[in-house]
PDB file of C-alpha atoms in Angstrom:
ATOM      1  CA  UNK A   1     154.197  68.216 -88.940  1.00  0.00           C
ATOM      2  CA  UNK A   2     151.982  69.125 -91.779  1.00  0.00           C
ATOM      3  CA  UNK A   3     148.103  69.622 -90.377  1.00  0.00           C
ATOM      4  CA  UNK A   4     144.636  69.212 -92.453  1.00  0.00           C
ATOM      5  CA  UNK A   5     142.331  71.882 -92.388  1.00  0.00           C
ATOM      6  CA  UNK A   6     139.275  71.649 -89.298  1.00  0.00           C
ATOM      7  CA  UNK A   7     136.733  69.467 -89.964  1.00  0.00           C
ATOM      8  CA  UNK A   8     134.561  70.427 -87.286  1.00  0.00           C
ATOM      9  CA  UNK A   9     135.087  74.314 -86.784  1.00  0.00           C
ATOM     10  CA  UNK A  10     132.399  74.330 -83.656  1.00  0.00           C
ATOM     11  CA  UNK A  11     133.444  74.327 -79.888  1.00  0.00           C
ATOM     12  CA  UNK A  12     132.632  71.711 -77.540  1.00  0.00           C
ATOM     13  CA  UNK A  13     131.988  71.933 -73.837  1.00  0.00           C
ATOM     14  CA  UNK A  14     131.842  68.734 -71.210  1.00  0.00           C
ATOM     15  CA  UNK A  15     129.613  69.444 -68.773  1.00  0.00           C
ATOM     16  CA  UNK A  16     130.511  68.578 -65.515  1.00  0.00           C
ATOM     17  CA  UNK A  17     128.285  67.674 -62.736  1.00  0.00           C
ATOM     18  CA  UNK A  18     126.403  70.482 -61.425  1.00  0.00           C
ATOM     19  CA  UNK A  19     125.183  71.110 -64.927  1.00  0.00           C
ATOM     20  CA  UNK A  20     124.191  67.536 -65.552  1.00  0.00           C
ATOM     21  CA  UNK A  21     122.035  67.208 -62.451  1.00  0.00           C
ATOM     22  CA  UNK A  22     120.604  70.454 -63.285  1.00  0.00           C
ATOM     23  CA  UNK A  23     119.702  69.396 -66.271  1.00  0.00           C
ATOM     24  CA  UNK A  24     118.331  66.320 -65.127  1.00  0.00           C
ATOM     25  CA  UNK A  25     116.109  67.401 -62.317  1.00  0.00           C
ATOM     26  CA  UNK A  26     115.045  70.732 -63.628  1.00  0.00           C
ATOM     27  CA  UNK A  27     114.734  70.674 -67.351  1.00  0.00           C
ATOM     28  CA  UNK A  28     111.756  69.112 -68.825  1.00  0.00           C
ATOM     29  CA  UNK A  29     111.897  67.904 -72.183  1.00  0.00           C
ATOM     30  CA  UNK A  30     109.807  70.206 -74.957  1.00  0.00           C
ATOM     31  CA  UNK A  31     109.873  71.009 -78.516  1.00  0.00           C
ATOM     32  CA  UNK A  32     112.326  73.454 -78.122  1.00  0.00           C
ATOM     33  CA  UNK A  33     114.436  71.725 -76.359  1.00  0.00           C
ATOM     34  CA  UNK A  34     118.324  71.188 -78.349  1.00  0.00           C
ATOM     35  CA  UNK A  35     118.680  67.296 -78.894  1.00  0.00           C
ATOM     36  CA  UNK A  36     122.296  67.507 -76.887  1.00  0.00           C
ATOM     37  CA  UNK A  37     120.349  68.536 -73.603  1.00  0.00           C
ATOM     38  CA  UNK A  38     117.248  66.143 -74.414  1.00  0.00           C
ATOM     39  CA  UNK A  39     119.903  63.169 -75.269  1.00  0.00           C
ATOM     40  CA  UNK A  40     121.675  64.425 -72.220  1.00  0.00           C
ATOM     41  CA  UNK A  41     118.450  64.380 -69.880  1.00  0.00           C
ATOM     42  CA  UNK A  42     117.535  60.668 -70.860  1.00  0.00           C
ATOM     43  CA  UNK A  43     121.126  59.037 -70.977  1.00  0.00           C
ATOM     44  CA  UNK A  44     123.111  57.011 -68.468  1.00  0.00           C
ATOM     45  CA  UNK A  45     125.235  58.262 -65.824  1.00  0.00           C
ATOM     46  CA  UNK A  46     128.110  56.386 -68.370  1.00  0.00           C
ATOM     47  CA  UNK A  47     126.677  57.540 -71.901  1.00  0.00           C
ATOM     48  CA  UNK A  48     126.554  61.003 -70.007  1.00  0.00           C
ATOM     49  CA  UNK A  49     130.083  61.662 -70.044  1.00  0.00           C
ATOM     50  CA  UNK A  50     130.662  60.899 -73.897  1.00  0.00           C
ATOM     51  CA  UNK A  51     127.726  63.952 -74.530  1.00  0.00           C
ATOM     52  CA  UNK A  52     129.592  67.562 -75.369  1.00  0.00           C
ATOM     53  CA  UNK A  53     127.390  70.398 -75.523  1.00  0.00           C
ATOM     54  CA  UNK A  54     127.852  73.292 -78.343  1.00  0.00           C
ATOM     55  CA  UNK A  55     127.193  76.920 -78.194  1.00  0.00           C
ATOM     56  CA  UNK A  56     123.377  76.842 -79.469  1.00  0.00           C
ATOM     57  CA  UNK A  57     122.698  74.319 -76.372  1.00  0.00           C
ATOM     58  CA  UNK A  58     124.564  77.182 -74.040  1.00  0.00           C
ATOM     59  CA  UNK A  59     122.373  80.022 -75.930  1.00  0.00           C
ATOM     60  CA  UNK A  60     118.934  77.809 -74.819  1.00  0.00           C
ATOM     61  CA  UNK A  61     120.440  76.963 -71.559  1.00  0.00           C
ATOM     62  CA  UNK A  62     120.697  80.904 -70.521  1.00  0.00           C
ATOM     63  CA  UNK A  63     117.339  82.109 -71.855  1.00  0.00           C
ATOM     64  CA  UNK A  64     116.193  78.816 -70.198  1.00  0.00           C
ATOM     65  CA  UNK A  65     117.332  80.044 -66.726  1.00  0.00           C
ATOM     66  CA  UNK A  66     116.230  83.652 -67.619  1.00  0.00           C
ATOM     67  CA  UNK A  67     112.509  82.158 -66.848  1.00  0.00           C
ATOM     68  CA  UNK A  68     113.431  80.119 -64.590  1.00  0.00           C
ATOM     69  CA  UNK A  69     114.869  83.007 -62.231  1.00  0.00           C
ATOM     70  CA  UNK A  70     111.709  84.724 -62.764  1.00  0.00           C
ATOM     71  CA  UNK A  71     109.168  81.608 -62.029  1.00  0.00           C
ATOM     72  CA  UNK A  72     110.982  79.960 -59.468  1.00  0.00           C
ATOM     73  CA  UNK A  73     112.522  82.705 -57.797  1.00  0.00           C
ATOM     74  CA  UNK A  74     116.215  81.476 -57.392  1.00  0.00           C
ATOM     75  CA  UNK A  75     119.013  82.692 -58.454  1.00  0.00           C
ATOM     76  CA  UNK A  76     120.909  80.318 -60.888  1.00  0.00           C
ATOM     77  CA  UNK A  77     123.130  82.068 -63.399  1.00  0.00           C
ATOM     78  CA  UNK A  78     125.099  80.211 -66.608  1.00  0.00           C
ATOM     79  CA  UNK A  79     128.342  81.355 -65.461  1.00  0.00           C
ATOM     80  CA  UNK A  80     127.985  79.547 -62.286  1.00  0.00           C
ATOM     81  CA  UNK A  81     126.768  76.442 -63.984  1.00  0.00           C
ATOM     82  CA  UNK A  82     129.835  76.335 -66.143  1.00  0.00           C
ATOM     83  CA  UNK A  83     132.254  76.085 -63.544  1.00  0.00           C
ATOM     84  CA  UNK A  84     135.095  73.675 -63.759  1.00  0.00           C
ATOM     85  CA  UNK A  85     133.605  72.811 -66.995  1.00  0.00           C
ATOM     86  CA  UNK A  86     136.429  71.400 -70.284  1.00  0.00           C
ATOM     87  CA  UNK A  87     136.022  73.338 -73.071  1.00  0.00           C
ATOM     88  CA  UNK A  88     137.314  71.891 -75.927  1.00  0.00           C
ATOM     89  CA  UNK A  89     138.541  73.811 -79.088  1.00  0.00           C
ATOM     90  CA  UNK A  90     138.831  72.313 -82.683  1.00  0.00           C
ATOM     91  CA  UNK A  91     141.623  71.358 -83.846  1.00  0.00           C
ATOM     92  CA  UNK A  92     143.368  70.242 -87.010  1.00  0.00           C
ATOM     93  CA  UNK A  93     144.110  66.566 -87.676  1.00  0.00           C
ATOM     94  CA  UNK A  94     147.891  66.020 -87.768  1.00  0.00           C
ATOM     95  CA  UNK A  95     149.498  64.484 -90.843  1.00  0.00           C
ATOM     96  CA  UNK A  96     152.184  62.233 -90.219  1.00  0.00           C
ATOM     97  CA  UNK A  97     155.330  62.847 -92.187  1.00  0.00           C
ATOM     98  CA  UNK A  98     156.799  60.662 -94.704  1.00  0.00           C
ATOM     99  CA  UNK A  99     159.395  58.435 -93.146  1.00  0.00           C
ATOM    100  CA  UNK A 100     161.599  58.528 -95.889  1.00  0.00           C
ATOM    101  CA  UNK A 101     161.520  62.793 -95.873  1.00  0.00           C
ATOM    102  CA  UNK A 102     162.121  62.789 -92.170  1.00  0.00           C
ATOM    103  CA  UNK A 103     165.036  60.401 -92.092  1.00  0.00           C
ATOM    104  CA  UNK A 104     166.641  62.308 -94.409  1.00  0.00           C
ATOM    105  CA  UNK A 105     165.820  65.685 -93.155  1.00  0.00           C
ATOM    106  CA  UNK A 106     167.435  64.383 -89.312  1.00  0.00           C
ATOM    107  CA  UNK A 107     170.735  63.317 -91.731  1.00  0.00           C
ATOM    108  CA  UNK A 108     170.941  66.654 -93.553  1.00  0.00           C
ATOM    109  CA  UNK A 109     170.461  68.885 -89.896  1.00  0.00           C
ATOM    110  CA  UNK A 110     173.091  66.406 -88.133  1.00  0.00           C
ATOM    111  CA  UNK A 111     175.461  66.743 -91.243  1.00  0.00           C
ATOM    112  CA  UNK A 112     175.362  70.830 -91.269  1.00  0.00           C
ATOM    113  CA  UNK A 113     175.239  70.335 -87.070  1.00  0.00           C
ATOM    114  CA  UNK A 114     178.663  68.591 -87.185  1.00  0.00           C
ATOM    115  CA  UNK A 115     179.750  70.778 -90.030  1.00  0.00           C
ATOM    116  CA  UNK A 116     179.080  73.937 -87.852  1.00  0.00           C
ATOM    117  CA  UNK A 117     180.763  72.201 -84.944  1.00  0.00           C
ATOM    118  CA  UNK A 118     183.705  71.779 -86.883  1.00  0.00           C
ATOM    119  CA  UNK A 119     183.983  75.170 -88.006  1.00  0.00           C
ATOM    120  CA  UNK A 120     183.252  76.862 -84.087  1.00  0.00           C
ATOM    121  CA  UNK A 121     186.411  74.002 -83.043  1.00  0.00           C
ATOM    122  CA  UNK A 122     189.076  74.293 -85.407  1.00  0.00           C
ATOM    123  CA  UNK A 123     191.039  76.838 -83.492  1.00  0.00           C
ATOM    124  CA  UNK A 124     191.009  75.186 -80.384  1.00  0.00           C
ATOM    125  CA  UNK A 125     192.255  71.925 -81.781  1.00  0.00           C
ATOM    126  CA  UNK A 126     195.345  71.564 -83.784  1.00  0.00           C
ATOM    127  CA  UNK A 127     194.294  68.528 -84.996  1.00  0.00           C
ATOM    128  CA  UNK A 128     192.081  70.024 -87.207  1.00  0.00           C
ATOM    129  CA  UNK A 129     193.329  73.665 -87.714  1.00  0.00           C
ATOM    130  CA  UNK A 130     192.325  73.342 -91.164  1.00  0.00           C
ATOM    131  CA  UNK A 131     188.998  72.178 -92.354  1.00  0.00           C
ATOM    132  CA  UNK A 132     189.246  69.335 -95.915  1.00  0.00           C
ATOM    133  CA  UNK A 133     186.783  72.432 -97.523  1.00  0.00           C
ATOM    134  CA  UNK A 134     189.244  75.427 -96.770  1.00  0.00           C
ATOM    135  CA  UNK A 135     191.925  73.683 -98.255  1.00  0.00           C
ATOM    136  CA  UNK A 136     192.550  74.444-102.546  1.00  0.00           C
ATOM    137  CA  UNK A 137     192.747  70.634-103.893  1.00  0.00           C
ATOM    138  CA  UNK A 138     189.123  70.281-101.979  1.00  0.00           C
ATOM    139  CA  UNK A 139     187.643  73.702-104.218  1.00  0.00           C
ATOM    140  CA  UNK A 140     188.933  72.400-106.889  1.00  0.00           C
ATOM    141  CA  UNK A 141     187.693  68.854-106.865  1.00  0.00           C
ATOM    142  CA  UNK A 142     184.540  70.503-106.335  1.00  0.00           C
ATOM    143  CA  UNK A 143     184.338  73.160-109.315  1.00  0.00           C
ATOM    144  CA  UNK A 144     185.748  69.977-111.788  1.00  0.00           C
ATOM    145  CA  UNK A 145     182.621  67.765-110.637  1.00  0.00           C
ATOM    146  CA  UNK A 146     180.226  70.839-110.733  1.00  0.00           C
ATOM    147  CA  UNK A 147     181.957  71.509-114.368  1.00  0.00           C
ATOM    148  CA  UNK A 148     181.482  67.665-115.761  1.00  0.00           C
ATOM    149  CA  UNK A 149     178.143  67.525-114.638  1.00  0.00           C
ATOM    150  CA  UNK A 150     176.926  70.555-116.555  1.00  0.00           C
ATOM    151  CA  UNK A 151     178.851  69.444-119.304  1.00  0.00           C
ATOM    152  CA  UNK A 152     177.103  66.436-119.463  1.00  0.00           C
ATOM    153  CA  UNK A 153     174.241  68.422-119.608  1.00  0.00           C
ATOM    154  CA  UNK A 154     175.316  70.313-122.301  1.00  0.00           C
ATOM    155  CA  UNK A 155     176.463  67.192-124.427  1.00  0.00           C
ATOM    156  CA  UNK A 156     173.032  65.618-123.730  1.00  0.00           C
ATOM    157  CA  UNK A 157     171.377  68.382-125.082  1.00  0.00           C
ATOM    158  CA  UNK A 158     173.066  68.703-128.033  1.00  0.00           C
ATOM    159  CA  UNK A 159     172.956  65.046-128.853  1.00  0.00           C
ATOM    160  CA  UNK A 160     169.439  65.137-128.450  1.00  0.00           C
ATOM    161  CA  UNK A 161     169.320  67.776-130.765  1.00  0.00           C
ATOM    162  CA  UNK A 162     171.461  66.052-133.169  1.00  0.00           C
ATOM    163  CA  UNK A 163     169.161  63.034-133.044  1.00  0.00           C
ATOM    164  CA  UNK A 164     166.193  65.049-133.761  1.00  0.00           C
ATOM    165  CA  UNK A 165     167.746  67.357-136.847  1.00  0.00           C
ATOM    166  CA  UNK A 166     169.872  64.624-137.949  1.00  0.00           C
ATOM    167  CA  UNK A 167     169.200  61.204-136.957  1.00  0.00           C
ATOM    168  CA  UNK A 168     165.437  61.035-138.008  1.00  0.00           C
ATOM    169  CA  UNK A 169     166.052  62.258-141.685  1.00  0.00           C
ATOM    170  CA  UNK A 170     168.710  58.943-141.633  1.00  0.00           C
ATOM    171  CA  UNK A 171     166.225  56.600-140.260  1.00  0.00           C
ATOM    172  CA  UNK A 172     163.119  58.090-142.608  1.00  0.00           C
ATOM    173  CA  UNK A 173     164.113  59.788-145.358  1.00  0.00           C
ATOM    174  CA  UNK A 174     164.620  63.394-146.865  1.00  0.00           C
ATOM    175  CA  UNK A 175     162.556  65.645-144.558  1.00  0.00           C
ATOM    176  CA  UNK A 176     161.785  69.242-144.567  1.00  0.00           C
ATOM    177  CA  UNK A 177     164.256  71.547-143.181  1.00  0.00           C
ATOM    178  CA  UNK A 178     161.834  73.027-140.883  1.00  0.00           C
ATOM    179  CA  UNK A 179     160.516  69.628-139.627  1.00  0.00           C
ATOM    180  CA  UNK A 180     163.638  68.675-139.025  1.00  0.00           C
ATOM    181  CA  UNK A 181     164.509  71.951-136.993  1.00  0.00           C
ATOM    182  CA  UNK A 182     160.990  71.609-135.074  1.00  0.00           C
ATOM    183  CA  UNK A 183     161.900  67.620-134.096  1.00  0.00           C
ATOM    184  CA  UNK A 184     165.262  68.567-132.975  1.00  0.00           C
ATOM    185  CA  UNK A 185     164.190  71.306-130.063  1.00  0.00           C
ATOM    186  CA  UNK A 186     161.717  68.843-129.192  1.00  0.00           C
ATOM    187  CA  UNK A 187     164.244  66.262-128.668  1.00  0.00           C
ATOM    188  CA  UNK A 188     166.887  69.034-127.135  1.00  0.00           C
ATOM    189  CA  UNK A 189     163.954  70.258-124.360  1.00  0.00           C
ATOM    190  CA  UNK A 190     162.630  66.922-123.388  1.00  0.00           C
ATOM    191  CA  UNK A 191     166.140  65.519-122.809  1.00  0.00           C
ATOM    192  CA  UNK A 192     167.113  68.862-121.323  1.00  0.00           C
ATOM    193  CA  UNK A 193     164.028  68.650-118.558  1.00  0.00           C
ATOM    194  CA  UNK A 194     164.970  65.397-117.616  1.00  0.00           C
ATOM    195  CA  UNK A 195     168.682  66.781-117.595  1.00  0.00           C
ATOM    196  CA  UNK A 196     168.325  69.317-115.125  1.00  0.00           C
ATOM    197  CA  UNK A 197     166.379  67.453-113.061  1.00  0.00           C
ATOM    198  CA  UNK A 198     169.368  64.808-112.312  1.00  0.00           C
ATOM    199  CA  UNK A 199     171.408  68.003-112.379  1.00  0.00           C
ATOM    200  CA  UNK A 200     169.908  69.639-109.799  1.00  0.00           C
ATOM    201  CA  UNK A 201     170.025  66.575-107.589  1.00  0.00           C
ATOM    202  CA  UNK A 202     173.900  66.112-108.327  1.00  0.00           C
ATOM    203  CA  UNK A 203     174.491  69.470-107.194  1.00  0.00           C
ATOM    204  CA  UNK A 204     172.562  68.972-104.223  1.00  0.00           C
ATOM    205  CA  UNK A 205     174.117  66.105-103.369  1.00  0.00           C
ATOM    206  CA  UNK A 206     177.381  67.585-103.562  1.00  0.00           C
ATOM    207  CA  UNK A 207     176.316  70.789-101.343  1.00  0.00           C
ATOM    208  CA  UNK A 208     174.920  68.398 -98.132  1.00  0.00           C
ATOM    209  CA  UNK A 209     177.216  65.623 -99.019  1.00  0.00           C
ATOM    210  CA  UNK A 210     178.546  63.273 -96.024  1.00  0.00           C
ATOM    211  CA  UNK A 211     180.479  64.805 -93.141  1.00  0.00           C
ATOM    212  CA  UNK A 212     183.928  64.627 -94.396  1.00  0.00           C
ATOM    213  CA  UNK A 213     185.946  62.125 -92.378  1.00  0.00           C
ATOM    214  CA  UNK A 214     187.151  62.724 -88.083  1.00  0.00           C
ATOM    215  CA  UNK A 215     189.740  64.728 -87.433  1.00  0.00           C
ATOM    216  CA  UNK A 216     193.656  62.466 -87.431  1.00  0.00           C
ATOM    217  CA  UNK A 217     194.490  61.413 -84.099  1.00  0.00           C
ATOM    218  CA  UNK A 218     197.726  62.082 -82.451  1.00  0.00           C
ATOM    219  CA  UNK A 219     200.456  59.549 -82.165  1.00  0.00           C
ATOM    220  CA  UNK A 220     201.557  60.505 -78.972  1.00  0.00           C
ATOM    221  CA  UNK A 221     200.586  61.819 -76.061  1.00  0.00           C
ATOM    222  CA  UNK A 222     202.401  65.565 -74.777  1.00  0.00           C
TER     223      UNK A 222
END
């Protein structure tokens, strides 16, 4: 699934509860104390667990117990206070994909999945010895729709050209030959984007069409 970039690019740590009674009964609250630890200090036992701590409340919280090991003589280290602790990374909010897209990505992957399966069986069962695209009359049913659809394209082009070089004189009057020349590419292109667009969906179509139909059955058993 497609992902957003990271809103929040910081990492969060729960405390657990060593470091919140630590905290509690040996941290007094001054001016330099990080508003996570002073909000953790003065909350409920409840709001306490919704309170994540960042890295700049870790880098006060180990020169904090660098003086503390020196005026209280005990030997409390970070490390040790972080034990157990969840850490939790940032990551990127998850886009759902479009319905639509994915419905018809699972048809197209099941299509070439059966197609595939097809192709791996066909030797072991006689039934199907011969796949409806190995055989000549399916090739050539192909190249003939392939063919009409870019003549189509063709024609439309042209007749939008036509329209353009010929058709407007008709409807306006006597125009200039190079006006005329100039409106009839415009028509040709504009008709000839759209064009290719359908034409490139036709031919798409026709490459992940429908599985073609189950293999004939036998009519009796041997």
């Amino acid at each position: 699934m497609p992902v957003e970039s990271i809103e929040d690019p910081s990492i969060k740590i729960k405390p657990n509860k060593k470091l919140i009674e630590f905290i509690c009964k040996n941290i007094k609250k001054t001016s330099s104390t990080t508003p996570t630890i002073a909000a953790l200090k003065k909350s409920t036992k409840e709001k306490q667990k919704d309170i994540l701590l960042n890295l700049e409340d870790l880098k006060w919280l180990k020169n904090y117990l660098e003086n503390y090991r020196i005026l209280n003589k005990e030997n409390i280290y970070l490390h040790e206070l972080l034990e157990e602790d969840d850490i939790r990374l940032p990551t990127p909010k998850v886009t759902p994909r479009n319905p639509e897209l994915e419905a018809r990505t699972q048809k197209l992957k099941a299509q070439q999945d059966a197609i595939r399966y097809r192709a791996m069986t066909k030797n072991v069962d006689n039934t199907v010895m011969k796949l409806p695209e190995d055989t000549i009359s399916y090739q050539m049913k192909q190249i003939n729709k392939q063919l009409i659809a870019v003549a189509q394209f063709v024609f439309s082009v042209l007749a939008g050209f036509a329209f353009g070089f010929i058709g407007v004189e008709l409807i306006v009057g006597n125009l200039d030959f190079g006006f005329r020349l100039l409106l009839g590419i415009i028509c040709a292109l504009i008709i000839a984007l759209a064009e290719i667009y359908f034409l490139a969906i036709k031919l798409n179509e026709d490459v992940y069409d429908a599985v073609s139909t189950p293999a004939p059955k036998k009519l009796h058993q041997e």
